[in-house]
CSV table of C-alpha atoms in Angstrom, one decimal:
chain,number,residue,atom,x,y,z
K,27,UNK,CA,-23.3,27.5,-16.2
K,28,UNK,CA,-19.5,28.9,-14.9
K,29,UNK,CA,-18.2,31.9,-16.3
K,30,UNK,CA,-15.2,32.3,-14.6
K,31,UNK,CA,-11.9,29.5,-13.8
K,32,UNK,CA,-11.0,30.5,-9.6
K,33,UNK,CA,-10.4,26.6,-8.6
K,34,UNK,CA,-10.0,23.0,-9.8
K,35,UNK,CA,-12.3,22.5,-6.7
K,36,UNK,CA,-15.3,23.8,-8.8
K,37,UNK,CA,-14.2,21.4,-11.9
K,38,UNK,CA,-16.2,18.5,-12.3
K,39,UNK,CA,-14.8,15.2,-14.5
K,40,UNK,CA,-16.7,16.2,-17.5
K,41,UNK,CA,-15.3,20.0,-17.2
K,42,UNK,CA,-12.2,19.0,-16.7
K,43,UNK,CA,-12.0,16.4,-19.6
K,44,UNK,CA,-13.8,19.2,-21.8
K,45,UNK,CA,-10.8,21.5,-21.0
K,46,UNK,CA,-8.4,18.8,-21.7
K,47,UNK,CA,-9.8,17.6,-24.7
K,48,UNK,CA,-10.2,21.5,-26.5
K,49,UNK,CA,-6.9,21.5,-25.8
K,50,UNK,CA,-5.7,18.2,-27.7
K,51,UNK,CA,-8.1,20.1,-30.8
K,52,UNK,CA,-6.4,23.6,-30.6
K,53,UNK,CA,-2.5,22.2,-30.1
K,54,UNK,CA,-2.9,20.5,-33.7
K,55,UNK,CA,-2.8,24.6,-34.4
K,56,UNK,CA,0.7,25.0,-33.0
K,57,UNK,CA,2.7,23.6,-35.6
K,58,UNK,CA,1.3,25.8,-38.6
K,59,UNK,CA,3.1,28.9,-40.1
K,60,UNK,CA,0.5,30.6,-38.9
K,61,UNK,CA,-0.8,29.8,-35.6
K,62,UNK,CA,-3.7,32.2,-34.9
K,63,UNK,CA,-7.5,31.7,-34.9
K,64,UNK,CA,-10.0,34.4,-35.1
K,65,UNK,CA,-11.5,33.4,-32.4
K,66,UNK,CA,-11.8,36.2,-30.0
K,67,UNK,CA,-11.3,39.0,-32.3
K,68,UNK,CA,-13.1,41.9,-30.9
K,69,UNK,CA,-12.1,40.7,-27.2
K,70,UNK,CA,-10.1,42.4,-24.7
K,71,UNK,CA,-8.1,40.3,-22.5
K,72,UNK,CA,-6.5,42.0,-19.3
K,73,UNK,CA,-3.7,40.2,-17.7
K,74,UNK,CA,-3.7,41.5,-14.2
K,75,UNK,CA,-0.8,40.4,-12.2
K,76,UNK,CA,0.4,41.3,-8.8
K,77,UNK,CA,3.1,39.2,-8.7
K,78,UNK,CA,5.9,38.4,-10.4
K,79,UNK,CA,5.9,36.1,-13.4
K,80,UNK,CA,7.1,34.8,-16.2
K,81,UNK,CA,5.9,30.9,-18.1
K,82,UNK,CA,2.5,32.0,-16.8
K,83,UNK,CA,2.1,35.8,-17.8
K,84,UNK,CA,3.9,35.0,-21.3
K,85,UNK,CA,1.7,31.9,-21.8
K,86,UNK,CA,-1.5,33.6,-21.3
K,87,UNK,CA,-0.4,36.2,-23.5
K,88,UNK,CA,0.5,33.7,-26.2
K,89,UNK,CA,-2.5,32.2,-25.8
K,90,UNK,CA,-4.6,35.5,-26.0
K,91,UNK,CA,-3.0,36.2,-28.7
K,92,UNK,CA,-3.3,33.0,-31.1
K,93,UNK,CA,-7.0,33.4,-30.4
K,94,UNK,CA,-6.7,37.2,-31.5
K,95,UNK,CA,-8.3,38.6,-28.9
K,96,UNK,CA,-7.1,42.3,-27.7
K,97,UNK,CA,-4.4,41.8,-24.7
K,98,UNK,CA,-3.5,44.6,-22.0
K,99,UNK,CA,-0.6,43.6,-19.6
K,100,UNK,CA,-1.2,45.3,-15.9
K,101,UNK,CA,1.7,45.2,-13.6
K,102,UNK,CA,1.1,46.3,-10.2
K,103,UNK,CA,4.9,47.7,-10.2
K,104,UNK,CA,4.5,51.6,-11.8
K,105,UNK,CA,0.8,51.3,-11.6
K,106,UNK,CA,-1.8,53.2,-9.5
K,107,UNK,CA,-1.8,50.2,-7.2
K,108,UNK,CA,1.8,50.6,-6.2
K,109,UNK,CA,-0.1,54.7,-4.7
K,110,UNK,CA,-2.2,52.2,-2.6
K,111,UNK,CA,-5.2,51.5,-5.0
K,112,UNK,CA,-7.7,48.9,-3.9
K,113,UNK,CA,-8.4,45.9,-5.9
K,114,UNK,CA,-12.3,47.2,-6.0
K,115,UNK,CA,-11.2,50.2,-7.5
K,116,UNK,CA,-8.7,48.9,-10.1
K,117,UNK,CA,-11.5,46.2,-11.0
K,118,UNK,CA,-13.9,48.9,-11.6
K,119,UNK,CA,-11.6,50.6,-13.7
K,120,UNK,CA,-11.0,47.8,-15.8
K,121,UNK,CA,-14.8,47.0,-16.6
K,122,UNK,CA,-15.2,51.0,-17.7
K,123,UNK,CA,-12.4,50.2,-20.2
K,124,UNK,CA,-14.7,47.1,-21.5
K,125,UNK,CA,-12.7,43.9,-20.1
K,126,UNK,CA,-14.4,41.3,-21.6
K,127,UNK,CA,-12.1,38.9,-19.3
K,128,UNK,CA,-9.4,39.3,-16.9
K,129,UNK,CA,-6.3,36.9,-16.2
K,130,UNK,CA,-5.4,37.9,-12.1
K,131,UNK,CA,-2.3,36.7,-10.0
K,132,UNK,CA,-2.1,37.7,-7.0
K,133,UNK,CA,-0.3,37.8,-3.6
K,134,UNK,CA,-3.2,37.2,-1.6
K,135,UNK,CA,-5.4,33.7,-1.1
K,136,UNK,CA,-8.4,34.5,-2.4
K,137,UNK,CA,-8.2,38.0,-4.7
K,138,UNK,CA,-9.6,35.9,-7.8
K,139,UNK,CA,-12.3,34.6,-6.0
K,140,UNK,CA,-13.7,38.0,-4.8
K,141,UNK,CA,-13.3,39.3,-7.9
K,142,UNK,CA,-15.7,36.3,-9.5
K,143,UNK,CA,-18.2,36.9,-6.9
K,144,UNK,CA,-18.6,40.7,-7.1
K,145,UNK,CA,-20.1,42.8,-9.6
K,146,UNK,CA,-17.0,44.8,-9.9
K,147,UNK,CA,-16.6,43.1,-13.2
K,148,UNK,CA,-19.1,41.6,-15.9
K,149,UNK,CA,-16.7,39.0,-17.7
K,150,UNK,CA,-14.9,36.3,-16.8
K,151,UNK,CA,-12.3,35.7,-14.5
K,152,UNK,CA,-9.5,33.2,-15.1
K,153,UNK,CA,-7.2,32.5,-11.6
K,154,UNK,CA,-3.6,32.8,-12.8
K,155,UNK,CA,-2.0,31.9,-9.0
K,156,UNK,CA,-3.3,33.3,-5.4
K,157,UNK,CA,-0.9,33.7,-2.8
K,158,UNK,CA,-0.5,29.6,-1.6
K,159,UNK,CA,-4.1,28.8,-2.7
K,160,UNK,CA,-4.4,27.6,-6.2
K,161,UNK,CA,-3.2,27.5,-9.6
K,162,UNK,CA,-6.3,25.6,-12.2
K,163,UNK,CA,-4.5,26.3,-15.5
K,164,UNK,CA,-1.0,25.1,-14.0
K,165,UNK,CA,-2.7,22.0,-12.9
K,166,UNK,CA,-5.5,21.7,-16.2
K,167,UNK,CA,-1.9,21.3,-18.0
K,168,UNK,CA,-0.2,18.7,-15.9
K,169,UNK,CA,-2.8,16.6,-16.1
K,170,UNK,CA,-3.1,17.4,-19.9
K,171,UNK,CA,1.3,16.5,-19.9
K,172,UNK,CA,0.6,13.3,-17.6
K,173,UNK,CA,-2.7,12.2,-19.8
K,174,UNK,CA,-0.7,12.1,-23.0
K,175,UNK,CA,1.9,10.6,-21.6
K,176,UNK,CA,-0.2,7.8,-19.7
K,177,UNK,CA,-3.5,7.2,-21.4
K,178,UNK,CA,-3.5,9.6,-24.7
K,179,UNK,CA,-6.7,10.1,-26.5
K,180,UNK,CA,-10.1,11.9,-26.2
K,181,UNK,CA,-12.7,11.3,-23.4
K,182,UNK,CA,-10.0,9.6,-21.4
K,183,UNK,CA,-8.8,10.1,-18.0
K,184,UNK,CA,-6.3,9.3,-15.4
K,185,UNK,CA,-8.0,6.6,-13.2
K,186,UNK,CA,-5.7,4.1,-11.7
K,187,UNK,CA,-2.4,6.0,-12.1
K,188,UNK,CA,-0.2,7.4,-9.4
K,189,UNK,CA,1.3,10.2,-9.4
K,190,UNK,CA,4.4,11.7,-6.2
K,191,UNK,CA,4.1,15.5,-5.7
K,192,UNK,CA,7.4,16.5,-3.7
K,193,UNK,CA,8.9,19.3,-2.0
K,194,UNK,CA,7.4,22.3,-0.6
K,195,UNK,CA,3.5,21.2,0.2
K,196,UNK,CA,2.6,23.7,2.4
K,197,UNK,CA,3.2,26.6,0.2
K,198,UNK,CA,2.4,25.1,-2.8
K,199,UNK,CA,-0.7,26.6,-4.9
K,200,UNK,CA,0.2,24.0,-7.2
K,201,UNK,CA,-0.1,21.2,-5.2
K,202,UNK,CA,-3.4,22.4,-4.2
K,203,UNK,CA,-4.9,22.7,-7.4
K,204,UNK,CA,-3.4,19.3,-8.4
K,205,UNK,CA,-4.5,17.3,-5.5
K,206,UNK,CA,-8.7,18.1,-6.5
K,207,UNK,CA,-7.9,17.8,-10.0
K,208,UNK,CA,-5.4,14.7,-10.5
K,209,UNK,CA,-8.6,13.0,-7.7
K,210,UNK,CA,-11.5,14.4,-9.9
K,211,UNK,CA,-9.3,12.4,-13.1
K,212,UNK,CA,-9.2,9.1,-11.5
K,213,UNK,CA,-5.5,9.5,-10.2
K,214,UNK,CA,-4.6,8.7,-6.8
K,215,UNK,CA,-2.4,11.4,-5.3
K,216,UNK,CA,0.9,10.7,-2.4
K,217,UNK,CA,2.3,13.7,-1.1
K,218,UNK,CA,6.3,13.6,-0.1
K,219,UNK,CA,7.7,15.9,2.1
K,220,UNK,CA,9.3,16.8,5.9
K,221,UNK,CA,6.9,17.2,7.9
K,222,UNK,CA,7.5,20.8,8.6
K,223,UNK,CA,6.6,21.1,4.7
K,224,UNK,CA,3.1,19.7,5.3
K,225,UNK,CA,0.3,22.1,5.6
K,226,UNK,CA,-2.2,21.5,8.7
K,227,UNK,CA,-5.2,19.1,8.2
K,228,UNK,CA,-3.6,17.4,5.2
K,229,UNK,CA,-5.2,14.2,6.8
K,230,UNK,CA,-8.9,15.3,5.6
K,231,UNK,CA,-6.8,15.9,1.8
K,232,UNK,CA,-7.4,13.4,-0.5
K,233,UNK,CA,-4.1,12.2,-1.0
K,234,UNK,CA,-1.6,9.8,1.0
K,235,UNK,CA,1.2,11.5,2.9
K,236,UNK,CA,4.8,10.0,3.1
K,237,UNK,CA,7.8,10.8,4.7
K,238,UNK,CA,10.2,8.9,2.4
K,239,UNK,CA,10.9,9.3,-0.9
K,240,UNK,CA,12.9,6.6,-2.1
K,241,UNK,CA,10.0,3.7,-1.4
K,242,UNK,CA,7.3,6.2,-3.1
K,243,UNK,CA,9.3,6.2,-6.3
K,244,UNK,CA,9.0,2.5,-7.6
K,245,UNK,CA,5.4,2.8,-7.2
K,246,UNK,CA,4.3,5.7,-9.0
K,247,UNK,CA,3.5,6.8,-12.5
K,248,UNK,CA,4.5,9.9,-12.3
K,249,UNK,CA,6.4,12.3,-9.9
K,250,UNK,CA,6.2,16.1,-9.5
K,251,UNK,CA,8.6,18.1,-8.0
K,252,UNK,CA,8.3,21.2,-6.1
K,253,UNK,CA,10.4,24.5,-5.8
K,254,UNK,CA,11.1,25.4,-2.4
K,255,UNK,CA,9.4,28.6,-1.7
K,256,UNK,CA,12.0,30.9,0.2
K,257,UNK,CA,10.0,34.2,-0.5
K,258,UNK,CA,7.4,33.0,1.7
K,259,UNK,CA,9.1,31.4,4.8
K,260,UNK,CA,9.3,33.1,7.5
K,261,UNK,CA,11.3,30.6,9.6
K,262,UNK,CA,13.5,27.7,8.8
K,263,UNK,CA,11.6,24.7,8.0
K,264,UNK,CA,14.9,22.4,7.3
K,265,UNK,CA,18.1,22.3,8.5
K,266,UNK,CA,20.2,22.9,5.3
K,267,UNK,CA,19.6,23.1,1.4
K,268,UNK,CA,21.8,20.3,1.2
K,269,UNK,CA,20.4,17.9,3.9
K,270,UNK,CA,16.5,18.8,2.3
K,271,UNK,CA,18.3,18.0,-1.4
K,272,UNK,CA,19.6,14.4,0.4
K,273,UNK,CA,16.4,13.9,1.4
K,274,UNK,CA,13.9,14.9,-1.0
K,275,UNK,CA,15.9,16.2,-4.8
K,276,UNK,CA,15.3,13.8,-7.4
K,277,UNK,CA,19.0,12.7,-8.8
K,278,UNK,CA,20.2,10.1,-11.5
K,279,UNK,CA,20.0,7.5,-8.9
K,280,UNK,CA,16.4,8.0,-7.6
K,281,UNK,CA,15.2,8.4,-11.0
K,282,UNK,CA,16.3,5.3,-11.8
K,283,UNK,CA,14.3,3.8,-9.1
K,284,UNK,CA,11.1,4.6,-11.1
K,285,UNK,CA,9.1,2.7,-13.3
K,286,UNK,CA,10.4,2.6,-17.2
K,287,UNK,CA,7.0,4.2,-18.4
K,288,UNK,CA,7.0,7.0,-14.9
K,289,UNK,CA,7.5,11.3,-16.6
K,290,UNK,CA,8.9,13.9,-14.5
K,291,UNK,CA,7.2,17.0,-14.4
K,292,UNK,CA,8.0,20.3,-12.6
K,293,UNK,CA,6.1,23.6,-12.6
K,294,UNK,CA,9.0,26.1,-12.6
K,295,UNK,CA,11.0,28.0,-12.5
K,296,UNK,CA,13.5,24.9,-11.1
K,297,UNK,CA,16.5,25.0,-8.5
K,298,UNK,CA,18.4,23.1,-10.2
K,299,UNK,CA,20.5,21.0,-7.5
K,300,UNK,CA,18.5,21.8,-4.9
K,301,UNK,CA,15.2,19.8,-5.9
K,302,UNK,CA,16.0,17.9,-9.4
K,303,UNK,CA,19.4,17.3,-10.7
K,304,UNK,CA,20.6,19.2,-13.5
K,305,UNK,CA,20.9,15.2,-15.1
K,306,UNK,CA,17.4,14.8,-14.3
K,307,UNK,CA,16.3,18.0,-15.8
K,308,UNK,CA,18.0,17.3,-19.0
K,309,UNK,CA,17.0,13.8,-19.2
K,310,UNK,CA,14.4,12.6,-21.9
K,311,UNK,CA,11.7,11.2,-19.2
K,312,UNK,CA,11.8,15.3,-17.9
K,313,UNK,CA,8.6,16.5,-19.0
K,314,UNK,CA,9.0,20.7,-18.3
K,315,UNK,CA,9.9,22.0,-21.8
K,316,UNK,CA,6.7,20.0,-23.0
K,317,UNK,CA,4.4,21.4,-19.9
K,318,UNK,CA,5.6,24.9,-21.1
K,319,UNK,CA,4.3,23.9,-24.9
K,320,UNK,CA,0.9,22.1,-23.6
K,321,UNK,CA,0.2,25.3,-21.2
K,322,UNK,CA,-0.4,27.3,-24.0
K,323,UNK,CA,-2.9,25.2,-25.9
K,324,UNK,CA,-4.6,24.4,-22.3
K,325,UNK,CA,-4.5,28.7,-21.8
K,326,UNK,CA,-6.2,28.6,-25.3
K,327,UNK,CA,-8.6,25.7,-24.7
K,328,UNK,CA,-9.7,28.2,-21.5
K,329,UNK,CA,-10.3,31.2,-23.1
K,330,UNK,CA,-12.0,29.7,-25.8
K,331,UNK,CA,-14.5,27.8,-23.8
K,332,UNK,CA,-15.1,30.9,-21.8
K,333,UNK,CA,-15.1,33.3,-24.3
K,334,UNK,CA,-15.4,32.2,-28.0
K,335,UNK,CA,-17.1,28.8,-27.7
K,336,UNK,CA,-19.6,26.9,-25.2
K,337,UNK,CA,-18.8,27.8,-21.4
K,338,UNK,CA,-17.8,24.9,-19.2
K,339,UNK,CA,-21.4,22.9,-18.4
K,340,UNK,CA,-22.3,21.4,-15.2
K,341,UNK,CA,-23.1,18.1,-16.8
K,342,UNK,CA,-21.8,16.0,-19.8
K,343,UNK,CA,-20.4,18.6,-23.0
K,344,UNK,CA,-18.5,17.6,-26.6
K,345,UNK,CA,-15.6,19.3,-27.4
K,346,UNK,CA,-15.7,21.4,-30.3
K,347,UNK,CA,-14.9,19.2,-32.9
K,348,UNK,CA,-11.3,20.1,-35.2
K,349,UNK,CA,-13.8,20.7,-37.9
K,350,UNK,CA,-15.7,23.5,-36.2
K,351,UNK,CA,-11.6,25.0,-35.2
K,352,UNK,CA,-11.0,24.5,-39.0
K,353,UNK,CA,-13.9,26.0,-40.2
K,354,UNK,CA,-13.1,29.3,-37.4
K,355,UNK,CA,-9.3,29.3,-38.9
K,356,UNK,CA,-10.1,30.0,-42.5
């Protein structure tokens, strides 16, 4: 049994659909007057972020809160941390307070992991982003987005459809996480981007790797693109904003390249002329304001399963059934 969510790695197909199908159940919630469920009353949620944040942090806090758990928000800025306290320490504190859970992003690879494995905390830990490792919940809702876009319903997966992740590889947490789950789905993955963009031993990935963009497009179902990451380069990886754009920013015309049925997604926050077009970004087939909307009911489906109903299992598990949600919401 798993008590904490560190990796799409550890997700098998029937956790993954379990996550994916709570969170069809709990997103019929969304458009009531009332949105909250009771849940996790009696809960204490910490979100613990080292980094700076904003659709992720205000998610999870959404989501906490529609399942009415207790939420503290921990900034490292103006904490003890920012006086050199260690992870270990601030971890320990946060278990004598009674965290029944604790949502971490961090600046370093790694942080949620050796938080799961210690016993510097009891309850569970949910990875939020780690340095250019991974980001589950970021990639638990793309492939929530790409699944009800491309083969809706319950129980189903992504097996057969291809999907383009573009831009910045090799600092990409999100192209990490995606790459195991997308694979775990059914979904065959093609990476795009300059070489200098590609992380070392991308050829044991499993994914395909391509150089050009414009004769991935008419073949995919879906394309994801990527933020370049400036706050983590350290050297110049392309020779100018507008020569990467040329080369690898979706515009009218490349869109129009892909298949009728193909969504655009993007993770955020978006450059808007750098990687996508502000015509792509406010076109219909752009997917972002709806991955923003089906985060929070994925966030939900998490907490739940971790906290309020059946933990993830290692082999076949029903999703709670929008009776048993009904019966908690009355």
């Amino acid at each position: 049994m798993k008590r904490h969510l560190v990796s799409t790695a550890g997700l098998g197909r029937d956790d993954a659909l379990l996550i994916l199908d709570t969170a069809e159940e709990l997103s019929q919630f969304s458009g009531r007057a009332v949105k909250k469920l009771p849940t996790l009353r009696g809960r204490t949620v910490v979100n613990l972020f080292f980094e700076d944040s904003t659709r992720t942090k205000t998610s999870f806090e959404v989501a906490e809160k529609r399942l009415s758990a207790d939420v503290i928000n921990f900034s490292a800025k103006g904490s003890s941390v920012s006086k050199g306290e260690s992870l270990k320490d601030t971890a320990l504190t946060l278990q004598a307070m009674g965290a029944d859970a604790v949502v971490i992003r961090h600046h370093a690879s790694g942080a949620p992991a050796r938080l799961a494995d210690s016993d510097w905390l009891h309850g569970s830990v949910i990875n939020a982003g780690d340095g250019t490792h991974e980001h589950p919940t970021q990639a638990l809702l793309d492939a929530f987005t790409l699944r009800r876009h491309l083969n809706p319903g319950a129980g189903r997966d992504l097996a057969g459809r291809r999907v383009a992740i573009v831009g910045d590889i090799l600092h990409s947490r999100v192209a990490r996480s995606n790459v195991h789950l997308l694979t775990t789905l059914g979904a065959r993955v093609v990476f795009v981007a300059p070489p200098t963009l590609l992380p070392i031993g991308i050829e044991t990935w499993p994914c395909e790797v391509s150089y050009d963009l414009d004769s991935v497009l008419p073949k995919v179902d879906a394309v994801m693109m990527l933020r370049v990451q400036r706050e983590r380069m350290n050297a110049a990886f392309f020779p100018t904003e507008r020569e990467y754009s040329r080369r690898y920013g979706l515009d009218g015309t490349r869109l129009a390249r892909l298949p009728e049925h193909a969504v655009v997604l993007h993770p955020g926050p978006m450059i808007r002329g750098m990687e996508i077009t502000a015509e792509v970004a406010d076109s219909p087939r752009c997917a972002v304001v709806e991955q923003v909307a089906n985060g929070v009911s994925v966030r939900m489906a998490v907490l739940y399963l971790l906290l309020g109903g059946a933990v993830f299992a290692d082999g076949p598990a029903d999703a709670p059934r929008t009776t048993e949600l009904q019966e908690a919401a009355q």
